[in-house]
Short mmCIF file of C-alpha atoms in Angstrom, two decimals:
data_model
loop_
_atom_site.label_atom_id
_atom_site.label_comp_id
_atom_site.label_asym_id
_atom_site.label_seq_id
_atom_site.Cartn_x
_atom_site.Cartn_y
_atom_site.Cartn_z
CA UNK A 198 145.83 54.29 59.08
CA UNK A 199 147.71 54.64 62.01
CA UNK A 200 145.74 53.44 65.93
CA UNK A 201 145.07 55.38 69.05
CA UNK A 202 148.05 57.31 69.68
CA UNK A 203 149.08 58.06 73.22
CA UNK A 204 151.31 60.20 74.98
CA UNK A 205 153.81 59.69 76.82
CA UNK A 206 153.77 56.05 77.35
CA UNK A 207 155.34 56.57 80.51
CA UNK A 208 155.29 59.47 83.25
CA UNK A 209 156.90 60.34 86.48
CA UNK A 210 155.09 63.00 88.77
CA UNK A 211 156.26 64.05 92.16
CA UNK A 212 153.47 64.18 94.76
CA UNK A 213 151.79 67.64 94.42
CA UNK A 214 152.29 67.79 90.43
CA UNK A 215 149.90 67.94 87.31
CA UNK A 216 150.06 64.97 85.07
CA UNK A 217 149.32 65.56 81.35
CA UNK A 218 148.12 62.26 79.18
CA UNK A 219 147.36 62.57 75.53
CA UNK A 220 145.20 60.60 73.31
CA UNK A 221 145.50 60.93 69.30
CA UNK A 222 142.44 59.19 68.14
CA UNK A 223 142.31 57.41 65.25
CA UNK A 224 141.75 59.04 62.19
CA UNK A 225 138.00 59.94 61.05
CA UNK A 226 137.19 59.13 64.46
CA UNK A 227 135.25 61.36 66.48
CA UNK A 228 134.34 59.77 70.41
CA UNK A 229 137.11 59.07 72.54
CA UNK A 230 136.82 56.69 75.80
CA UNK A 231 139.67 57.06 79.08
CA UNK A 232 140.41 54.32 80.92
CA UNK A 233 142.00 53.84 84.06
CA UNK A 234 143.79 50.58 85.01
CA UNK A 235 144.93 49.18 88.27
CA UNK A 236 147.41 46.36 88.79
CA UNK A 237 145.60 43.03 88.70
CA UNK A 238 142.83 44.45 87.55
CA UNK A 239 140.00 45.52 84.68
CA UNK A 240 139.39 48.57 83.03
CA UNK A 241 137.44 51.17 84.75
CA UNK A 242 135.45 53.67 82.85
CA UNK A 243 136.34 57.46 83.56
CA UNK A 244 134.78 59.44 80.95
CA UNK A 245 133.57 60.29 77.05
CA UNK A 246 133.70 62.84 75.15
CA UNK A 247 133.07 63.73 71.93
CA UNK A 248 134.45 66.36 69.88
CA UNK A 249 134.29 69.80 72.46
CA UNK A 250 131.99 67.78 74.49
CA UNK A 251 132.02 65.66 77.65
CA UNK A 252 129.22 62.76 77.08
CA UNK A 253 129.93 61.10 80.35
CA UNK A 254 132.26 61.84 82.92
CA UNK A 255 130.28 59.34 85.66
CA UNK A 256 133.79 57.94 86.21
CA UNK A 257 136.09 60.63 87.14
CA UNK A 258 136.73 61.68 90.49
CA UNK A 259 134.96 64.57 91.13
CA UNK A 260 138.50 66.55 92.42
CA UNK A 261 141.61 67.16 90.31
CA UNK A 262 140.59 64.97 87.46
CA UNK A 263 139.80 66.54 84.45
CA UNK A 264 139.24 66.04 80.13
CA UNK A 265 139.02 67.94 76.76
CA UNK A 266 138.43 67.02 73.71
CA UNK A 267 139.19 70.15 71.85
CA UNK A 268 138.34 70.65 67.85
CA UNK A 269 141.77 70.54 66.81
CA UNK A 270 144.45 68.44 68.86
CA UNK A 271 144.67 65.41 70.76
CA UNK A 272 142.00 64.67 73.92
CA UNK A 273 143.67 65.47 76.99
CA UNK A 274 143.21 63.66 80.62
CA UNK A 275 144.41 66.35 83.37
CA UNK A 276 145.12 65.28 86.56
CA UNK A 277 146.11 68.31 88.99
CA UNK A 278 148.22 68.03 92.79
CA UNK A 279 148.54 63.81 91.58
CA UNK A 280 148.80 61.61 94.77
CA UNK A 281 150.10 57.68 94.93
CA UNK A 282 147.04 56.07 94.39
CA UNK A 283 146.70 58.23 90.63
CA UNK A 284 149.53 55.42 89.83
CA UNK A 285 147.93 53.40 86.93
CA UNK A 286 147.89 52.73 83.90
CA UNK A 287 145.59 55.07 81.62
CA UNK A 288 143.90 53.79 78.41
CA UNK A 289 142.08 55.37 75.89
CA UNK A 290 140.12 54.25 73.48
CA UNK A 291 137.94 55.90 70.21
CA UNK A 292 135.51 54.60 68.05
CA UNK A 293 134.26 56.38 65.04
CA UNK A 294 130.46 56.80 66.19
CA UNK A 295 128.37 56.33 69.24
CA UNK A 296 128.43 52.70 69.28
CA UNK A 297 130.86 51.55 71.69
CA UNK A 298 131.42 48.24 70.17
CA UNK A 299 133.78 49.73 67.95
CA UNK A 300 136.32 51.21 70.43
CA UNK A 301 139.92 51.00 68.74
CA UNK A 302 142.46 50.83 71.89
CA UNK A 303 146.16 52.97 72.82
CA UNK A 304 148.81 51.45 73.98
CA UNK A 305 148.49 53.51 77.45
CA UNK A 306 150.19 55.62 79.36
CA UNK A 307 151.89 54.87 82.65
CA UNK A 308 151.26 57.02 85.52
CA UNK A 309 154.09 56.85 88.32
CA UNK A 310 153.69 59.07 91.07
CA UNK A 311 156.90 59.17 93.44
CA UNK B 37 127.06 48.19 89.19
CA UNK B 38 126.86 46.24 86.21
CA UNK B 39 130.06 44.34 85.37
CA UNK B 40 131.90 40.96 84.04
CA UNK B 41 133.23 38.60 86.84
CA UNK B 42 135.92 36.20 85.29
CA UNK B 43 136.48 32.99 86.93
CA UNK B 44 139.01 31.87 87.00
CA UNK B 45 141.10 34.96 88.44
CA UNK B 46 144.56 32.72 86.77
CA UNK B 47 145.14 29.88 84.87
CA UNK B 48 148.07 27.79 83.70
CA UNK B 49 147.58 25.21 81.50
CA UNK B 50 150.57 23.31 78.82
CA UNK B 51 150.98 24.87 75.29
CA UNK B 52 148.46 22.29 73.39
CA UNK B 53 145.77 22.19 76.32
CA UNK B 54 142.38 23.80 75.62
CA UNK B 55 141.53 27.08 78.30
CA UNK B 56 137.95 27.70 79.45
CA UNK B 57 137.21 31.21 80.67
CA UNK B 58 134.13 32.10 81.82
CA UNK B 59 132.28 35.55 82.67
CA UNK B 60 128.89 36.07 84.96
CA UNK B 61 127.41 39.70 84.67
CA UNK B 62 124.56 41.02 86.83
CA UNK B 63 121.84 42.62 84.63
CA UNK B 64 120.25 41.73 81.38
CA UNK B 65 122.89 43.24 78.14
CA UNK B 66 122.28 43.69 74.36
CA UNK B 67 126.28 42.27 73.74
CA UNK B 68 129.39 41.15 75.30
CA UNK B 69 132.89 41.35 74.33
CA UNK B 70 135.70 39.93 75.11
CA UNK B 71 139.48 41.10 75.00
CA UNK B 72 142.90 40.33 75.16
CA UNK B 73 145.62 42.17 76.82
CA UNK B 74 149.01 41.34 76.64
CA UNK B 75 151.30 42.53 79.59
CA UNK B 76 151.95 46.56 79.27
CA UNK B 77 149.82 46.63 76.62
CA UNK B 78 146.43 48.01 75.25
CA UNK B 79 143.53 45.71 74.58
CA UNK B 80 142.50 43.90 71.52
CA UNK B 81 139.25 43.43 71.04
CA UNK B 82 138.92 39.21 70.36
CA UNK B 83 135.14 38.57 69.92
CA UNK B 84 131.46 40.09 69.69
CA UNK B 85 128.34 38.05 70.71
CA UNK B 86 125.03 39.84 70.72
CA UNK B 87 122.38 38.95 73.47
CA UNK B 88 120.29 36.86 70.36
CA UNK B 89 123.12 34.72 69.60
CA UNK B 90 124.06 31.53 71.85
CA UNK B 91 127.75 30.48 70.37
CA UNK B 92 130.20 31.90 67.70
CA UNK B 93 133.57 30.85 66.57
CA UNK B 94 136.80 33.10 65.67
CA UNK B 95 139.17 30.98 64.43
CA UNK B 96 140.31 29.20 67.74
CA UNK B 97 138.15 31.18 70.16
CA UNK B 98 134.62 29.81 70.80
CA UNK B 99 132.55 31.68 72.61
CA UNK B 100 129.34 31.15 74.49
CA UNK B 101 126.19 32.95 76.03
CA UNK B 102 123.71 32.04 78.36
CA UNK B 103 122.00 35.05 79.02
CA UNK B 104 119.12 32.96 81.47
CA UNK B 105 122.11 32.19 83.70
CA UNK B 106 123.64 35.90 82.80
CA UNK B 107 127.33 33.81 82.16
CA UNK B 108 129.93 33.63 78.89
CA UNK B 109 132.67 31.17 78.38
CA UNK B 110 135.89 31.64 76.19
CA UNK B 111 137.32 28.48 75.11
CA UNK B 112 140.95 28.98 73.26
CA UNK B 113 141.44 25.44 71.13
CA UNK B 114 145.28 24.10 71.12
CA UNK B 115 146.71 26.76 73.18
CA UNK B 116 150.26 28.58 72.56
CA UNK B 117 152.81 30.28 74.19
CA UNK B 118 151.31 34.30 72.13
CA UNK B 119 148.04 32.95 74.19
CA UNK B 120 149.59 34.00 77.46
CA UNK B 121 147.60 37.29 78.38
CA UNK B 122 145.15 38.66 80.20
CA UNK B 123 141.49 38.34 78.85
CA UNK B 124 138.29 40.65 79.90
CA UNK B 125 134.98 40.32 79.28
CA UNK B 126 132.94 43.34 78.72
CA UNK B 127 129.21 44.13 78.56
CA UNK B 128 127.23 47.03 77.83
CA UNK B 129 125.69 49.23 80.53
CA UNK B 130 122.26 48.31 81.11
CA UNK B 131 121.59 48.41 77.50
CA UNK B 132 123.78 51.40 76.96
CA UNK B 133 125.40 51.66 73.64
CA UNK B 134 128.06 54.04 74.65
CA UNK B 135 129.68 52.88 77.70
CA UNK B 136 130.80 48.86 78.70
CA UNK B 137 131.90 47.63 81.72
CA UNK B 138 135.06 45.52 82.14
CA UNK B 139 135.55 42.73 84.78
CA UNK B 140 138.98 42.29 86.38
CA UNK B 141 139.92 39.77 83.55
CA UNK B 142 141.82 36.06 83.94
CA UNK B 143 145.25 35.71 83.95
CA UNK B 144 146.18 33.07 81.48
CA UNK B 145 149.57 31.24 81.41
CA UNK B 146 150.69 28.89 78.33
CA UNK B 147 153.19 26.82 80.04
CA UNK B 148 156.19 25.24 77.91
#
């Protein structure tokens, strides 16, 4: 059973361009957690979703940040017009029901904006 | 809002030597985790303790809660070199079962 699957692992973005991150959750499992990470620092939520359904976005800035979760396909984390401070690192995490305490964790994906 | 603070922020200690993390949150939780992340990686989850539990062992980790004084510790017995990571504590939301909150995590180096 392969784990969270993300997409690319690394990205480059010029000021002004969208960023695309994928998430592959693991099989069978339905919720899927984002993450953003600055350096030196913990994990800040961003948002939930379940399966064509945002749960919880209480995390994501309210401009240019956006999520899916679509019936088929990976979960998607949209960020439009990215700026320097969008550099992070973005995690995300499933679990296969609505307890959290089993969130299964990607290897992240990089965000460099230039 | 709620989250873990980790003290210490870093710690180096020599391969053998025993490290004590510990964790204070803010307001009262049902569980805490806490997890390991190695640099430029994702996290792996380490250890579970629910609010009713005071101690509980995972092969070298020991970890305790004291939910009166709202703190954790992680102890990691006869440290190594693979120890060297970052480690987070993480508690639910205000009795929340689907959302935790992460603390900035301490920096632990295994030193040689």
């Amino acid at each position: 059973n392969a784990g969270v699957m993300q997409n690319p692992r690394h990205l480059v973005r010029r000021r002004g361009q969208e960023a695309r991150l994928r998430c592959s959750p693991m099989k069978g499992h339905s919720h899927v957690y984002w993450y953003r990470q600055l350096p030196e620092e913990g994990l800040k939520f961003m948002v939930y979703l379940q399966k064509e359904n945002i749960i919880d976005e209480s995390g994501m800035p309210k401009e240019r940040f956006s999520a899916e979760f679509p019936k088929e396909g990976p979960s998607i984390l949209r960020i439009q017009q990215v700026v320097r401070g969008d550099s992070a690192a973005y995690f995300c995490a499933s679990s296969p029901g609505t307890t959290v305490y089993e969130q299964y964790f990607g290897p992240g994906t990089r965000l460099t904006v230039t | 809002s709620q989250q873990g603070e980790e003290d210490p922020q870093a710690l180096s200690i020599q391969e053998g030597e025993n490290a004590t993390m510990n964790c204070s949150y803010k307001t009262s939780i049902n569980n805490l985790q806490w997890y390991r992340q190695n640099s430029g990686r994702g996290l792996v989850h380490l250890i579970l303790i629910r609010s009713n539990e005071r101690e509980k062992h995972s092969g070298r980790l020991r970890v305790t809660l004291d939910t009166s004084k709202k703190s954790s510790s992680l102890l990691i017995t006869a440290s190594r070199a693979a120890d060297t990571a970052s480690y987070f504590c993480a508690t639910d939301a205000g009795g929340r079962d689907d959302k935790i909150i992460f603390g900035k995590g301490t920096r632990l180096h295994i030193l040689p």
